[in-house]
Structures are given as structure tokens and as C-alpha cells.
Tab-separated table of N, CA and C in Angstrom:
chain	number	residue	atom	x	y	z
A	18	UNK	N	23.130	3.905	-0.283
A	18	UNK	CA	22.311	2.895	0.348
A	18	UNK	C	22.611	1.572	-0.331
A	19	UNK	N	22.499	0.438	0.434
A	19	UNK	CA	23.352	-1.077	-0.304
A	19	UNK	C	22.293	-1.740	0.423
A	20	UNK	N	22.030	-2.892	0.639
A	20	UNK	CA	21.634	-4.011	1.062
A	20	UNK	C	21.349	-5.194	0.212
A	21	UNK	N	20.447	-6.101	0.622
A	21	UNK	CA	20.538	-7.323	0.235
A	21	UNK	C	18.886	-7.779	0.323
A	22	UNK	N	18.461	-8.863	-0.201
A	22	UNK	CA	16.869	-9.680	-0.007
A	22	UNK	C	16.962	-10.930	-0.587
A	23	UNK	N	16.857	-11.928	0.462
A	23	UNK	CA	17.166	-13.305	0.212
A	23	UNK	C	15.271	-13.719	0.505
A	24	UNK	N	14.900	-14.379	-0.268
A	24	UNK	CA	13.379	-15.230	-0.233
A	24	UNK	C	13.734	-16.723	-0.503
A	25	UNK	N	12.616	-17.379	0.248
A	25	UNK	CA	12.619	-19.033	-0.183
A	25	UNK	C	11.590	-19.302	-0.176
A	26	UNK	N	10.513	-19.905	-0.721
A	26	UNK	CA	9.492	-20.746	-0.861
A	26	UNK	C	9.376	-22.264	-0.745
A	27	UNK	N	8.948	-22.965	0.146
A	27	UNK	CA	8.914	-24.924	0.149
A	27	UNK	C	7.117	-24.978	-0.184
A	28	UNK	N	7.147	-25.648	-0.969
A	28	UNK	CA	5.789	-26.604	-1.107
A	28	UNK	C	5.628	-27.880	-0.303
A	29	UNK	N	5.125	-28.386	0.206
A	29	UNK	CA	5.208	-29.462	1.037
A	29	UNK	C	3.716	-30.374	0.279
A	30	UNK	N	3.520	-31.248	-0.554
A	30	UNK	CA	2.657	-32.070	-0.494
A	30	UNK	C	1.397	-30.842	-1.372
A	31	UNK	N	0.414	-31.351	-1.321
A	31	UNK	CA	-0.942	-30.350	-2.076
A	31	UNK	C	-1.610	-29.426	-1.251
A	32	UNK	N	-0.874	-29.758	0.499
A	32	UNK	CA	-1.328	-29.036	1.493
A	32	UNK	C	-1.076	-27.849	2.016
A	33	UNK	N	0.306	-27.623	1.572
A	33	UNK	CA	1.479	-26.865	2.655
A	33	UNK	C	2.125	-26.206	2.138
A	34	UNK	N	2.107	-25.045	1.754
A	34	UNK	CA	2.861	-24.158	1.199
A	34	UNK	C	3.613	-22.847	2.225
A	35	UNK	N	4.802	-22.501	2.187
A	35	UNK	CA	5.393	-21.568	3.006
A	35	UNK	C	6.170	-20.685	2.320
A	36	UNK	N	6.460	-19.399	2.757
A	36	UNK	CA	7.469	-18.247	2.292
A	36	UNK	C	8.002	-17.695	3.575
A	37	UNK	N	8.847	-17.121	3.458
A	37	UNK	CA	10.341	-16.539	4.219
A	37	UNK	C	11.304	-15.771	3.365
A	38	UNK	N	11.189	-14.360	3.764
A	38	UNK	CA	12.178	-13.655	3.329
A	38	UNK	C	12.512	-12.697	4.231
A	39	UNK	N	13.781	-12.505	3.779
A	39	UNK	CA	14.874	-11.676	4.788
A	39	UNK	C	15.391	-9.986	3.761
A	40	UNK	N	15.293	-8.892	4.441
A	40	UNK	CA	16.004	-8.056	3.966
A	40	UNK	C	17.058	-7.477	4.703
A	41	UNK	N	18.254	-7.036	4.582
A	41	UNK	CA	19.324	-6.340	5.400
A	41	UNK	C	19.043	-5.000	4.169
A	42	UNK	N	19.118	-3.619	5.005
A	42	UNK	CA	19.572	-2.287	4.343
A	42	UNK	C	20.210	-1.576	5.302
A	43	UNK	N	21.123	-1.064	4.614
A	43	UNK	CA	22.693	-0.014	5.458
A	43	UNK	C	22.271	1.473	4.223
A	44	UNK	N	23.081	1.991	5.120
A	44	UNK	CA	23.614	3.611	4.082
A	44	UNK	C	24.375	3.688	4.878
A	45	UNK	N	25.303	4.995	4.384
A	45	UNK	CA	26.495	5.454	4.204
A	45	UNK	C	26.317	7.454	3.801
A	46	UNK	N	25.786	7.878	4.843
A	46	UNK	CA	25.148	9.371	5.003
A	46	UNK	C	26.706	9.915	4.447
A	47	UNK	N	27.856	9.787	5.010
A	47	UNK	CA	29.200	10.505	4.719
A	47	UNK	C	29.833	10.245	3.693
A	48	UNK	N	29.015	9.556	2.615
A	48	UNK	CA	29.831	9.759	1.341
A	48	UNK	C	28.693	10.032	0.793
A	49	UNK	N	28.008	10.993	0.915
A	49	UNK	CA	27.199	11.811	0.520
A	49	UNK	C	27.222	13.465	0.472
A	50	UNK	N	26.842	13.908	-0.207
A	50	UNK	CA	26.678	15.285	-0.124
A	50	UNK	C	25.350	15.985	0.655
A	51	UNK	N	24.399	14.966	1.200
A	51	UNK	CA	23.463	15.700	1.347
A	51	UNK	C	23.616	16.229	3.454
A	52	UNK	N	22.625	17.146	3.558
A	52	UNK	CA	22.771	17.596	4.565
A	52	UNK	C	23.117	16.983	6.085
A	53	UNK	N	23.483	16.919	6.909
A	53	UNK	CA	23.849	15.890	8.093
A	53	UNK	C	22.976	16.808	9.466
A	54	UNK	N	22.373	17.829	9.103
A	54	UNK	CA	21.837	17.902	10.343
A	54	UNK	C	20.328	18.776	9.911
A	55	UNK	N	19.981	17.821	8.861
A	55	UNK	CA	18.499	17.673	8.575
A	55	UNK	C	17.653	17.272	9.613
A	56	UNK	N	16.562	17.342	9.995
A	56	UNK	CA	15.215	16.812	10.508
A	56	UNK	C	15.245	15.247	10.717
A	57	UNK	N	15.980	14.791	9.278
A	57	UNK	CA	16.559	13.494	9.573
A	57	UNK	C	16.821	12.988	7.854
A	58	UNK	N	17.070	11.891	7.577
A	58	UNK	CA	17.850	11.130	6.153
A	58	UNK	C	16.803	10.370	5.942
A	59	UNK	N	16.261	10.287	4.910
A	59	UNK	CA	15.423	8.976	4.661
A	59	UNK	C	15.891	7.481	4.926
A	60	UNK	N	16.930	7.076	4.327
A	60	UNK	CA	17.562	5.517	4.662
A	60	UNK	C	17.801	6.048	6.070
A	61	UNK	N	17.878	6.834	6.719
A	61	UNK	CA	18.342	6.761	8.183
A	61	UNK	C	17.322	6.000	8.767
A	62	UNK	N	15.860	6.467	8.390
A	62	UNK	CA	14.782	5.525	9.069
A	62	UNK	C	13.924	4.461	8.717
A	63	UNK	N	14.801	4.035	7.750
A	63	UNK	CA	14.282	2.667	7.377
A	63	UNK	C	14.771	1.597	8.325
A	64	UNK	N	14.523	0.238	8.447
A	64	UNK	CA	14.752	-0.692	9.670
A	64	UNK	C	15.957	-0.963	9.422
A	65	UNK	N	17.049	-1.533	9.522
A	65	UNK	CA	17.481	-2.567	8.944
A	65	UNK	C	17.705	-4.018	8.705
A	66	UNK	N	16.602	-4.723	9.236
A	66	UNK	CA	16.434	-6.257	9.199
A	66	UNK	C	15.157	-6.096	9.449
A	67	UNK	N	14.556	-7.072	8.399
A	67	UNK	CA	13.269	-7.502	8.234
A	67	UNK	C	13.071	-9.246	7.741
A	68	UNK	N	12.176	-9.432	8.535
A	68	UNK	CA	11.775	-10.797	8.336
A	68	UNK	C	10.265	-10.905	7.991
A	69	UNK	N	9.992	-11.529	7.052
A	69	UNK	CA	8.535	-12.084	6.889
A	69	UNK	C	8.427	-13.449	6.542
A	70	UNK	N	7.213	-13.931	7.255
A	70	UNK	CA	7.384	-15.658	7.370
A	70	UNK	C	5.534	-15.554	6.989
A	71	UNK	N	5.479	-16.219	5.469
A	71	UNK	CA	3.693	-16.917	5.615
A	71	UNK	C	3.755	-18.541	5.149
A	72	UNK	N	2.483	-18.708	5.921
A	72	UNK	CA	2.231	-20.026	5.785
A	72	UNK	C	0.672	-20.102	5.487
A	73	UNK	N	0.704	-21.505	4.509
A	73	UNK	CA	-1.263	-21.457	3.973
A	73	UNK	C	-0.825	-23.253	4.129
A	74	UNK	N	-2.304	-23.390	4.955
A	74	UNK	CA	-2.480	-24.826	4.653
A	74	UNK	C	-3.897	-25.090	4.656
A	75	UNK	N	-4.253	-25.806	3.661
A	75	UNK	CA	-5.468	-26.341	3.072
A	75	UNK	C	-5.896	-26.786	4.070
A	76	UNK	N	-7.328	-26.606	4.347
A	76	UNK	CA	-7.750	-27.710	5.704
A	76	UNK	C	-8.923	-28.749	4.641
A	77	UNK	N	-9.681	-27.918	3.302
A	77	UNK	CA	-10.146	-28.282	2.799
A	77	UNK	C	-10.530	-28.253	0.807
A	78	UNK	N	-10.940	-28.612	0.389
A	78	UNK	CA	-11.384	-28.197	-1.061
A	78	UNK	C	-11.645	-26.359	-1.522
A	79	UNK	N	-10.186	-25.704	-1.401
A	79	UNK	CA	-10.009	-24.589	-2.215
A	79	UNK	C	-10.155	-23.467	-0.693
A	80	UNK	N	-9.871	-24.458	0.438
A	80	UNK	CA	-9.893	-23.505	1.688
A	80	UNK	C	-8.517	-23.806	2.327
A	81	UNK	N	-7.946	-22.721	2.637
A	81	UNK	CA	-6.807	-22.383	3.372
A	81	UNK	C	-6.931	-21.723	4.806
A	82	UNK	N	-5.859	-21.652	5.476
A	82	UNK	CA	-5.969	-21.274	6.599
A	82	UNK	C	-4.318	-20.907	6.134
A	83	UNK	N	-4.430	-19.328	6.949
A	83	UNK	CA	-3.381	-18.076	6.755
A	83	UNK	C	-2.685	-18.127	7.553
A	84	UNK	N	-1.314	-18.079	7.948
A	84	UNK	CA	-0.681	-17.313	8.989
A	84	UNK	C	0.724	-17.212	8.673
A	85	UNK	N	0.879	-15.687	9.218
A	85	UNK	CA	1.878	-14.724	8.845
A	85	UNK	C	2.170	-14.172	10.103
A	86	UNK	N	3.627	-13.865	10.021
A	86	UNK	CA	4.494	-12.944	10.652
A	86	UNK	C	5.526	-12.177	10.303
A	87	UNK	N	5.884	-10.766	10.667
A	87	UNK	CA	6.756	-9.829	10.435
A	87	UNK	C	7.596	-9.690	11.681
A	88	UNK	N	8.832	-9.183	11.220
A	88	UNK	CA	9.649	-8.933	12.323
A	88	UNK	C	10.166	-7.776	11.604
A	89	UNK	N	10.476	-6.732	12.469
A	89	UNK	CA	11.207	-5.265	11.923
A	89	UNK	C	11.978	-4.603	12.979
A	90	UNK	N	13.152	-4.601	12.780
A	90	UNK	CA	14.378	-4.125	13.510
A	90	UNK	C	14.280	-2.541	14.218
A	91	UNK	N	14.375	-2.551	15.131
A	91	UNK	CA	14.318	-0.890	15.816
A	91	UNK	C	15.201	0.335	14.560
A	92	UNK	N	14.760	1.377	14.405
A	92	UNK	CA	15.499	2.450	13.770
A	92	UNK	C	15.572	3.750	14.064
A	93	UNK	N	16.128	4.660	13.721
A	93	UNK	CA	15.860	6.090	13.634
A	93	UNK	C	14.668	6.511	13.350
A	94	UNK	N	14.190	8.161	14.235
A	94	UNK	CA	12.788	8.444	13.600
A	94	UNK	C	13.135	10.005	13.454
A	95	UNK	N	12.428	10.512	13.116
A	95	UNK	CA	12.419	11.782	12.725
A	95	UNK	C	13.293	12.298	13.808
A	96	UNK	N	13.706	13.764	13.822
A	96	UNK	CA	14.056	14.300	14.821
A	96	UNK	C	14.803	13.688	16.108
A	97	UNK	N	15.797	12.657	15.905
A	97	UNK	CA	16.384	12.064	16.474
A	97	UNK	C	15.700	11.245	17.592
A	98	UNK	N	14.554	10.932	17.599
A	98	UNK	CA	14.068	9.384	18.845
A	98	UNK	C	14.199	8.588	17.669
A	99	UNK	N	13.765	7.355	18.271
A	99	UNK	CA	14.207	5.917	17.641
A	99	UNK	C	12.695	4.925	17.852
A	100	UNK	N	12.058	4.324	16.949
A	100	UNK	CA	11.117	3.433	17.257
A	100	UNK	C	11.727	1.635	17.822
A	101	UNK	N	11.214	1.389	18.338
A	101	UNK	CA	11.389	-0.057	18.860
A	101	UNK	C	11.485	-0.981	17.801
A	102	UNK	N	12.092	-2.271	17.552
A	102	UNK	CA	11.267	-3.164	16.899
A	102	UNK	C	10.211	-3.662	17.706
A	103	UNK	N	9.791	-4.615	16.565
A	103	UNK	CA	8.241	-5.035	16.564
A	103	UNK	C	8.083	-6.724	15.851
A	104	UNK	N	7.198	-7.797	16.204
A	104	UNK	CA	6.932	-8.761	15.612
A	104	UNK	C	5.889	-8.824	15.543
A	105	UNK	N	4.664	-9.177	14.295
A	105	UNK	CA	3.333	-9.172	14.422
A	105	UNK	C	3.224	-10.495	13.757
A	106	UNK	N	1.874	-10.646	14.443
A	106	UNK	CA	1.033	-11.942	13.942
A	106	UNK	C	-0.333	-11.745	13.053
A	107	UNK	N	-0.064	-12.342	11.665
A	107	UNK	CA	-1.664	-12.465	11.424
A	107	UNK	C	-1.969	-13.837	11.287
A	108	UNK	N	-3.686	-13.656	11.318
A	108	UNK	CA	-4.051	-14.943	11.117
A	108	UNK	C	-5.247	-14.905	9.962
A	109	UNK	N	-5.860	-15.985	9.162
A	109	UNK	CA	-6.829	-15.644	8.413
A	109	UNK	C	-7.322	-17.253	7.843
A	110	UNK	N	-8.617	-16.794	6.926
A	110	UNK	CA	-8.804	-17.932	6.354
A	110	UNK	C	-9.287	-17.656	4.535
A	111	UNK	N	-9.309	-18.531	4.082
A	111	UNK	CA	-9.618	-17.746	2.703
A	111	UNK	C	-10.235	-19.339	1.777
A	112	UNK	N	-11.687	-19.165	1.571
A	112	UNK	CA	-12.037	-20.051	0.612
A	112	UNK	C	-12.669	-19.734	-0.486
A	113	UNK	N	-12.134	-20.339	-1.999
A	113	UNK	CA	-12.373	-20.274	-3.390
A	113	UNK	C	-13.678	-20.658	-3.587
A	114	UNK	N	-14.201	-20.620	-5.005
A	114	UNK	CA	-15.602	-21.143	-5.144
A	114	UNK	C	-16.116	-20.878	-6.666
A	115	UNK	N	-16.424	-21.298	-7.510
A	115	UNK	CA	-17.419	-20.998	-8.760
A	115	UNK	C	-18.716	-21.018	-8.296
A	116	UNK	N	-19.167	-19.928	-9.055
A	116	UNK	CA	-20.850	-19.989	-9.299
A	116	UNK	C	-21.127	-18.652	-10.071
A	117	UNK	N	-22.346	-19.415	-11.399
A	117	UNK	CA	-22.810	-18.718	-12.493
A	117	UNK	C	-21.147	-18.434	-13.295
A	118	UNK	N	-20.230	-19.450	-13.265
A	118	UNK	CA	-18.904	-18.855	-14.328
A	118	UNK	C	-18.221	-18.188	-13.789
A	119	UNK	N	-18.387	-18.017	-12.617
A	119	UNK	CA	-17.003	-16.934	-12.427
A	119	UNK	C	-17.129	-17.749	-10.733
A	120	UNK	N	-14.955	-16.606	-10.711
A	120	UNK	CA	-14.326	-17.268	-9.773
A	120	UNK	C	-14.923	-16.476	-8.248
A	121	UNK	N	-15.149	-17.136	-7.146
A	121	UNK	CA	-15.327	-16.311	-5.971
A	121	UNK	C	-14.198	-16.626	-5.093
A	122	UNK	N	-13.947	-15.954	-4.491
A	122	UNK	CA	-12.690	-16.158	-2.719
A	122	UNK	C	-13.541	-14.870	-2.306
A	123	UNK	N	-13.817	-15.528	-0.910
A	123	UNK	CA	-13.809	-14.793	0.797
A	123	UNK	C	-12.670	-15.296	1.429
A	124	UNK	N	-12.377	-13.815	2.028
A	124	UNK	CA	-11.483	-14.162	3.136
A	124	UNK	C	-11.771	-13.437	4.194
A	125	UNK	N	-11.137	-14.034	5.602
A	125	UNK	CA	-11.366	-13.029	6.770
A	125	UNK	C	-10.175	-13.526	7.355
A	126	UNK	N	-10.050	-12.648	8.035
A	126	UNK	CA	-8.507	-12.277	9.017
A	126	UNK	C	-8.360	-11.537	10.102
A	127	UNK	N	-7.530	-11.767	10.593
A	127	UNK	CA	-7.263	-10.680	12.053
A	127	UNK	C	-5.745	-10.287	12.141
A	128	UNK	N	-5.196	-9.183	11.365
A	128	UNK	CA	-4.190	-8.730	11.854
A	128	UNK	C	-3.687	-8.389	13.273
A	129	UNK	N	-1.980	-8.329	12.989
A	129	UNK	CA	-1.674	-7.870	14.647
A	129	UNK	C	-2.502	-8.709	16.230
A	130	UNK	N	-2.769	-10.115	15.723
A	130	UNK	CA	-3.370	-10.953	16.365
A	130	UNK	C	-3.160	-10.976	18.354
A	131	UNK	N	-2.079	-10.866	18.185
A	131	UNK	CA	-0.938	-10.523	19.337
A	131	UNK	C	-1.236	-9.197	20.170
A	132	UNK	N	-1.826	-8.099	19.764
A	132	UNK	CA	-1.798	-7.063	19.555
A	132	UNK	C	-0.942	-6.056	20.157
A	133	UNK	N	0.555	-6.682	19.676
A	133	UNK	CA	1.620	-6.082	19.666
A	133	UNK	C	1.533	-3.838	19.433
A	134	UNK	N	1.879	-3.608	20.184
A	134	UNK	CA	2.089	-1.866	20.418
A	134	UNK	C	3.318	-1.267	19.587
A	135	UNK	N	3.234	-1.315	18.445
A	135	UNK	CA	4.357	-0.341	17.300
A	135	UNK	C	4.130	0.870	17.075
A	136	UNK	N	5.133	1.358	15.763
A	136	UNK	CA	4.493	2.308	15.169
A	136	UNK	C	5.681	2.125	14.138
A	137	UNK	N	4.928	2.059	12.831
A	137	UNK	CA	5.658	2.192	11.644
A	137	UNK	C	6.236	3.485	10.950
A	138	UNK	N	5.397	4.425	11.612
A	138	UNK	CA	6.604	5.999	11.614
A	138	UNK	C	5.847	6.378	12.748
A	139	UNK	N	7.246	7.426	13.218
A	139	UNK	CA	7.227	7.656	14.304
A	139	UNK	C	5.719	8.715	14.971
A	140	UNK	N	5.092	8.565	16.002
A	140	UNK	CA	3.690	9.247	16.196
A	140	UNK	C	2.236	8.666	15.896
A	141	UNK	N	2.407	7.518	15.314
A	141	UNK	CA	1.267	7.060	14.906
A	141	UNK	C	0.906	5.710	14.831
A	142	UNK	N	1.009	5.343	16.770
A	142	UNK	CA	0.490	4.103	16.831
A	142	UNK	C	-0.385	3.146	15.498
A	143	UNK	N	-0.041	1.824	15.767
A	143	UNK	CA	-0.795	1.124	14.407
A	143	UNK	C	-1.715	0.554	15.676
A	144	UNK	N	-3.264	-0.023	14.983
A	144	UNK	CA	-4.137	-0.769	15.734
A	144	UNK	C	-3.955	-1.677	16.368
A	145	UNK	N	-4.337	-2.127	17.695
A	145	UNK	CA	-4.085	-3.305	18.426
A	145	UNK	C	-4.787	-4.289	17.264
A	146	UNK	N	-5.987	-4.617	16.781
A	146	UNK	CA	-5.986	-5.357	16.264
A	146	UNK	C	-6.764	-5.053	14.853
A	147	UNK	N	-7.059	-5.537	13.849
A	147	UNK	CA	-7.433	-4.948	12.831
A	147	UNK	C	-8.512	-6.437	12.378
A	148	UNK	N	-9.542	-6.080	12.293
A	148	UNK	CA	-10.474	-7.974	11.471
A	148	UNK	C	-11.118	-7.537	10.127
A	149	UNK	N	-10.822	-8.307	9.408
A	149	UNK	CA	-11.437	-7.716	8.289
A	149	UNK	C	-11.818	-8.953	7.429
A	150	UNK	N	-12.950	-8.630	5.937
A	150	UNK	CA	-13.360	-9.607	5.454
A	150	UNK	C	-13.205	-9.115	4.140
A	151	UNK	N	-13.042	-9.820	3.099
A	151	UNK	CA	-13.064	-9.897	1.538
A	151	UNK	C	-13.946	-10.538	0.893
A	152	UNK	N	-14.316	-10.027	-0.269
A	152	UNK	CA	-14.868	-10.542	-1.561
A	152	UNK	C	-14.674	-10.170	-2.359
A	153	UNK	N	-13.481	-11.385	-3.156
A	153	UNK	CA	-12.967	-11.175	-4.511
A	153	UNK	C	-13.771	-11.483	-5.915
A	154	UNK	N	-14.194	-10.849	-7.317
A	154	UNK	CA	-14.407	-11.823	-7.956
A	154	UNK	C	-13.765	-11.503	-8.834
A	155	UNK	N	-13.281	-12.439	-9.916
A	155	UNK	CA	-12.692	-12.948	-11.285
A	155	UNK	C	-13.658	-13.005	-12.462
A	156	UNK	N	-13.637	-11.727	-13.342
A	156	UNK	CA	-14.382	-11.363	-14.167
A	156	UNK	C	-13.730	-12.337	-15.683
């Protein structure tokens, strides 16, 4: 198994922060010893191109606003079918805070915004949409 993972990060100003990274993964089953007419190969069903793109921009004092996307290349699945690729959207918000000495963040979000129809192994649709909320604290 070989591949590659290229990432970049830009800051833009006190507002704007972004990430982007790319993975490529290959194998090479025939210079192997292991079985060829298994159930299936592990690197056989991994993707091979992946993209993830996030972005946070401050709208206010220690508050951000989230958004993310994945992209994942069609592959092999068990037992010879193949899953589709897929691109998902999230979205979210997340604001910081002190009180009594310690640090607070809430966040809330809505994965799979889009509510794009995948499945990250094969048989087991992922949720049309997923909302969820946080509370972090910093002891």
C-alpha cells in the first residue's frame, strides 16, 4: 500500500481561517502473498481520493461559524459490489466564554446538511441528517 497526503492551511486577517487536504491511496494486491480470492483485501476498500475542505469565520467575539466538506472517491466493498462516491456538507456554529475561571464553548451543528445518501461500508446507510449540540469545559 503507497500513497500520499498533501494539507494547507491560509489565515486570512483575525477572521478567516481555512484547511484543505488531499489524500491519494493505491495497493498493489500481486506483490503480495496474501489471498486473492478472499471476501475481499482491506486497502482494496479504502477510497482512493479524499478531499476535506473547513472553513471558520468569526462573525463575533470568540464566535465562529463552521463549514466543512468531504469528498470520497467510489471503491470496492466487501464481496465484490462497489460503494459510490459521496460529498457531504456540514455546517455549525461554536461560541467561547469564561465564567467562575474556567473556559466554556457550545457548539451546534448539522451534519450531512445536503442530506446526501452514502454509506461508509458497505450495508449501512449513514443519516440523512445528523444536529447535534456541545458543551465543552476547560478544567
Amino acid at each position: 500500500m503507497y500513497g500520499g497526503e498533501i494539507e494547507a492551511a491560509i489565515r486570512i486577517g483575525e477572521r478567516f481561517r481555512a484547511t484543505a487536504a488531499y489524500v491519494y491511496q493505491e495497493f498493489d494486491a500481486d506483490s503480495t502473498d496474501f489471498e486473492e480470492d478472499w471476501t475481499y483485501y482491506l486497502p482494496q476498500i479504502l477510497p482512493e481520493h479524499k478531499v476535506k475542505l473547513l472553513a471558520r469565520f468569526r462573525v463575533w467575539e470568540n464566535g465562529w461559524f463552521l463549514l466543512s466538506s468531504r469528498y470520497v472517491s467510489s471503491r470496492e466493498a466487501q464481496k465484490g459490489s462497489k460503494l459510490d462516491d459521496y460529498i457531504t456538507a456540514d455546517v455549525g456554529f461554536e461560541q467561547s466564554f469564561k465564567f467562575h475561571d474556567l473556559d466554556y464553548t457550545i457548539k451546534t451543528f448539522i451534519n450531512n446538511v445536503t442530506g446526501t445518501d452514502y454509506e461508509e461500508i458497505a450495508g449501512y446507510k449513514m443519516p440523512k441528517y445528523v444536529w447535534g449540540f456541545q458543551l465543552g469545559v476547560k478544567f
